[in-house]
Amino acid sequence: MIGLYIHIPFCIHKCLYCDFPSYGGILQYRQAYVEAVCREIDSWSDAAAADTVYFGGGTPSLLEAGQIGAILDHLQKKFTIDPAAEITVEANPDSMTAAYAAALCSYGVNRISLGVQSFNDDMLRFLGRIHTAEQALQSVRDVYDAGIDNISIDLMYGLPRQTADMVKYDMDIMKILPVCHASAYSLIVEAGTVLKNGLDQGEFTLPDDKKIEEMGKLVHDSMHAMGFSHYEISSYAKAGRQSRHNCKYWQYTPYIGFGVSAHSFDGSRRWANISNIPDYIRRAGQQSVIGESIDIQRQRAMEDYCFLALRLRKGIEYADFERHFGVSLQSVFGDVVRRLSDQGLLEKTGKGCCMTEEGLSYGNYVFSRFIR
Ligand code: SF4
């Protein structure tokens, strides 16, 4: 079954490190945008079966619960949504309350992904986040008390002035919270962000690679000690709580995205919607809102498949590769797999191959070897 993604591009204020398609100060567009998304869904021609729905952003929790419900209603009329579907809403701690979570729950939302990033107020200020550590704690409890027990949080490490003790503190807080999934990322300063400008101006420096590696290891070991499994490069989950939606991206499963800048993949073509919100609102449901589209050639498809699958700890399953492409992995990438195995970056699994612990630290290098 496919996954459905809805992009909600609104934020109260742009975080200093953010290069996602999101915008602060345009909340007045919300209702018109929701109506446009519903029109785009209504105009979709291919009614498939779906078992995941993901509201990402931006900050989807800036929509009223009823607006999320309205979009779900239109999805349900157009697609066959599995009664046991995973329905996720990304939320920020400053826009989450128990009443809001309960209202989302009443519309069928059963998973919340909270953008916590850190439980240290100095780190949150540095990142330009508008919530406090206390709000982050409270938001997790509010969501749980409202009846949603599938809760994920995002955490960052490798921040300027962040110490190993601060990372350990974040992990200690995790222990006392009812969280069953976490995405832990080291900070990447992207071009075009306020943070990149500050870095270039010498306003701060980043921790060196050794310190970042130590923090990453601390996160990794703490997660394991708390009973989380490391199932994807940046993702940890308790048993049965992997993000079913995100796994579709890594397992080469089709997904359809609605809203500005939303990406879609149907197995042989990828496309992305336009990013201009007023244009999107004007065009949705009346004319195409696709901004760019590429047909994926066979060689490219096989490369994509491999480096996406390798993000998962279970890696590439040879039989699955063959089912998709009608040829064996060895016949196409046998030399690459052999060389990476000799370098200690890939290892055999019962069904195929995956990255070793060391390989995980050199993920981009490993992925690049699969691309001609
Ligand atoms: S809340 Fe998320 S999407 Fe919005 S600006 Fe911050 S990082 Fe970007």
mmCIF file of N, CA, C and O in Angstrom, residues 251-289:
data_model
loop_
_atom_site.group_PDB
_atom_site.id
_atom_site.type_symbol
_atom_site.label_atom_id
_atom_site.label_comp_id
_atom_site.label_asym_id
_atom_site.label_seq_id
_atom_site.Cartn_x
_atom_site.Cartn_y
_atom_site.Cartn_z
ATOM 1 N N GLN A 251 12.129 2.041 1.558
ATOM 2 C CA GLN A 251 11.888 0.713 0.970
ATOM 3 C C GLN A 251 11.341 0.801 -0.447
ATOM 4 O O GLN A 251 10.780 -0.142 -0.962
ATOM 5 N N TYR A 252 11.484 1.990 -1.049
ATOM 6 C CA TYR A 252 11.146 2.159 -2.455
ATOM 7 C C TYR A 252 9.657 1.903 -2.731
ATOM 8 O O TYR A 252 9.272 1.346 -3.757
ATOM 9 N N THR A 253 8.830 2.283 -1.747
ATOM 10 C CA THR A 253 7.381 2.107 -1.885
ATOM 11 C C THR A 253 6.781 3.427 -2.373
ATOM 12 O O THR A 253 7.184 4.490 -1.908
ATOM 13 N N PRO A 254 5.818 3.399 -3.273
ATOM 14 C CA PRO A 254 5.234 4.650 -3.772
ATOM 15 C C PRO A 254 4.555 5.486 -2.689
ATOM 16 O O PRO A 254 4.022 4.940 -1.710
ATOM 17 N N TYR A 255 4.594 6.783 -2.868
ATOM 18 C CA TYR A 255 3.891 7.713 -1.974
ATOM 19 C C TYR A 255 3.441 8.910 -2.795
ATOM 20 O O TYR A 255 4.055 9.255 -3.809
ATOM 21 N N ILE A 256 2.355 9.510 -2.356
ATOM 22 C CA ILE A 256 1.827 10.683 -3.055
ATOM 23 C C ILE A 256 1.842 11.847 -2.074
ATOM 24 O O ILE A 256 1.369 11.713 -0.942
ATOM 25 N N GLY A 257 2.369 12.991 -2.503
ATOM 26 C CA GLY A 257 2.414 14.171 -1.650
ATOM 27 C C GLY A 257 1.458 15.240 -2.147
ATOM 28 O O GLY A 257 1.313 15.444 -3.357
ATOM 29 N N PHE A 258 0.802 15.902 -1.219
ATOM 30 C CA PHE A 258 -0.091 17.017 -1.556
ATOM 31 C C PHE A 258 0.395 18.269 -0.835
ATOM 32 O O PHE A 258 0.920 18.194 0.275
ATOM 33 N N GLY A 259 0.164 19.437 -1.457
ATOM 34 C CA GLY A 259 0.591 20.696 -0.860
ATOM 35 C C GLY A 259 1.839 21.224 -1.539
ATOM 36 O O GLY A 259 2.456 20.536 -2.364
ATOM 37 N N VAL A 260 2.231 22.447 -1.186
ATOM 38 C CA VAL A 260 3.409 23.047 -1.819
ATOM 39 C C VAL A 260 4.650 22.207 -1.517
ATOM 40 O O VAL A 260 4.784 21.654 -0.427
ATOM 41 N N SER A 261 5.516 22.144 -2.509
ATOM 42 C CA SER A 261 6.822 21.468 -2.384
ATOM 43 C C SER A 261 6.723 19.991 -2.042
ATOM 44 O O SER A 261 7.745 19.368 -1.727
ATOM 45 N N ALA A 262 5.525 19.427 -2.058
ATOM 46 C CA ALA A 262 5.386 18.005 -1.701
ATOM 47 C C ALA A 262 5.948 17.138 -2.826
ATOM 48 O O ALA A 262 5.745 17.424 -4.006
ATOM 49 N N HIS A 263 6.653 16.084 -2.436
ATOM 50 C CA HIS A 263 7.252 15.172 -3.404
ATOM 51 C C HIS A 263 6.411 13.901 -3.504
ATOM 52 O O HIS A 263 5.783 13.491 -2.535
ATOM 53 N N SER A 264 6.434 13.294 -4.689
ATOM 54 C CA SER A 264 5.699 12.046 -4.908
ATOM 55 C C SER A 264 6.566 11.083 -5.707
ATOM 56 O O SER A 264 7.486 11.497 -6.417
ATOM 57 N N PHE A 265 6.221 9.809 -5.597
ATOM 58 C CA PHE A 265 6.972 8.761 -6.296
ATOM 59 C C PHE A 265 5.995 7.632 -6.606
ATOM 60 O O PHE A 265 5.290 7.160 -5.702
ATOM 61 N N ASP A 266 5.916 7.236 -7.882
ATOM 62 C CA ASP A 266 4.948 6.176 -8.201
ATOM 63 C C ASP A 266 5.613 4.867 -8.606
ATOM 64 O O ASP A 266 4.966 3.971 -9.159
ATOM 65 N N GLY A 267 6.907 4.758 -8.381
ATOM 66 C CA GLY A 267 7.623 3.535 -8.758
ATOM 67 C C GLY A 267 8.507 3.741 -9.974
ATOM 68 O O GLY A 267 9.526 3.076 -10.130
ATOM 69 N N SER A 268 8.109 4.675 -10.847
ATOM 70 C CA SER A 268 8.943 4.915 -12.025
ATOM 71 C C SER A 268 9.133 6.406 -12.308
ATOM 72 O O SER A 268 9.902 6.782 -13.184
ATOM 73 N N ARG A 269 8.432 7.248 -11.569
ATOM 74 C CA ARG A 269 8.542 8.699 -11.794
ATOM 75 C C ARG A 269 8.530 9.401 -10.446
ATOM 76 O O ARG A 269 7.826 8.975 -9.525
ATOM 77 N N ARG A 270 9.349 10.460 -10.331
ATOM 78 C CA ARG A 270 9.294 11.312 -9.145
ATOM 79 C C ARG A 270 8.860 12.681 -9.592
ATOM 80 O O ARG A 270 9.257 13.159 -10.658
ATOM 81 N N TRP A 271 8.026 13.340 -8.786
ATOM 82 C CA TRP A 271 7.657 14.718 -9.112
ATOM 83 C C TRP A 271 7.503 15.530 -7.835
ATOM 84 O O TRP A 271 7.348 14.982 -6.740
ATOM 85 N N ALA A 272 7.590 16.861 -8.011
ATOM 86 C CA ALA A 272 7.494 17.760 -6.858
ATOM 87 C C ALA A 272 6.555 18.900 -7.215
ATOM 88 O O ALA A 272 6.577 19.421 -8.346
ATOM 89 N N ASN A 273 5.742 19.292 -6.267
ATOM 90 C CA ASN A 273 4.820 20.407 -6.492
ATOM 91 C C ASN A 273 5.546 21.748 -6.446
ATOM 92 O O ASN A 273 6.636 21.857 -5.873
ATOM 93 N N ILE A 274 4.900 22.751 -7.005
ATOM 94 C CA ILE A 274 5.453 24.113 -6.957
ATOM 95 C C ILE A 274 5.569 24.571 -5.496
ATOM 96 O O ILE A 274 4.875 24.042 -4.611
ATOM 97 N N SER A 275 6.428 25.559 -5.256
ATOM 98 C CA SER A 275 6.675 25.980 -3.870
ATOM 99 C C SER A 275 5.998 27.303 -3.510
ATOM 100 O O SER A 275 5.946 27.653 -2.332
ATOM 101 N N ASN A 276 5.471 28.011 -4.496
ATOM 102 C CA ASN A 276 4.880 29.327 -4.211
ATOM 103 C C ASN A 276 3.447 29.153 -3.675
ATOM 104 O O ASN A 276 2.575 28.615 -4.367
ATOM 105 N N ILE A 277 3.213 29.619 -2.462
ATOM 106 C CA ILE A 277 1.916 29.350 -1.814
ATOM 107 C C ILE A 277 0.741 30.037 -2.540
ATOM 108 O O ILE A 277 -0.263 29.372 -2.839
ATOM 109 N N PRO A 278 0.807 31.341 -2.836
ATOM 110 C CA PRO A 278 -0.339 31.949 -3.552
ATOM 111 C C PRO A 278 -0.611 31.269 -4.895
ATOM 112 O O PRO A 278 -1.770 31.036 -5.260
ATOM 113 N N ASP A 279 0.456 30.907 -5.621
ATOM 114 C CA ASP A 279 0.268 30.209 -6.911
ATOM 115 C C ASP A 279 -0.414 28.874 -6.695
ATOM 116 O O ASP A 279 -1.303 28.470 -7.445
ATOM 117 N N TYR A 280 0.052 28.173 -5.651
ATOM 118 C CA TYR A 280 -0.518 26.856 -5.349
ATOM 119 C C TYR A 280 -2.013 27.009 -5.033
ATOM 120 O O TYR A 280 -2.851 26.240 -5.539
ATOM 121 N N ILE A 281 -2.341 27.992 -4.205
ATOM 122 C CA ILE A 281 -3.748 28.179 -3.811
ATOM 123 C C ILE A 281 -4.600 28.491 -5.048
ATOM 124 O O ILE A 281 -5.719 27.998 -5.195
ATOM 125 N N ARG A 282 -4.051 29.276 -5.950
ATOM 126 C CA ARG A 282 -4.797 29.658 -7.155
ATOM 127 C C ARG A 282 -4.976 28.451 -8.084
ATOM 128 O O ARG A 282 -6.042 28.259 -8.660
ATOM 129 N N ARG A 283 -3.950 27.631 -8.205
ATOM 130 C CA ARG A 283 -3.987 26.572 -9.220
ATOM 131 C C ARG A 283 -4.566 25.242 -8.739
ATOM 132 O O ARG A 283 -5.074 24.464 -9.550
ATOM 133 N N ALA A 284 -4.460 24.948 -7.441
ATOM 134 C CA ALA A 284 -4.831 23.600 -6.951
ATOM 135 C C ALA A 284 -6.262 23.248 -7.345
ATOM 136 O O ALA A 284 -7.194 24.005 -7.107
ATOM 137 N N GLY A 285 -6.421 22.111 -7.952
ATOM 138 C CA GLY A 285 -7.744 21.628 -8.349
ATOM 139 C C GLY A 285 -8.204 22.170 -9.684
ATOM 140 O O GLY A 285 -9.162 21.664 -10.275
ATOM 141 N N GLN A 286 -7.541 23.237 -10.184
ATOM 142 C CA GLN A 286 -7.928 23.837 -11.472
ATOM 143 C C GLN A 286 -6.955 23.419 -12.572
ATOM 144 O O GLN A 286 -7.334 23.158 -13.689
ATOM 145 N N GLN A 287 -5.676 23.440 -12.229
ATOM 146 C CA GLN A 287 -4.643 23.049 -13.188
ATOM 147 C C GLN A 287 -3.523 22.365 -12.412
ATOM 148 O O GLN A 287 -3.541 22.350 -11.181
ATOM 149 N N SER A 288 -2.575 21.835 -13.147
ATOM 150 C CA SER A 288 -1.508 21.072 -12.479
ATOM 151 C C SER A 288 -0.709 21.961 -11.515
ATOM 152 O O SER A 288 -0.446 23.128 -11.798
ATOM 153 N N VAL A 289 -0.331 21.393 -10.383
ATOM 154 C CA VAL A 289 0.539 22.114 -9.445
ATOM 155 C C VAL A 289 1.922 21.463 -9.409
ATOM 156 O O VAL A 289 2.719 21.731 -8.514
#
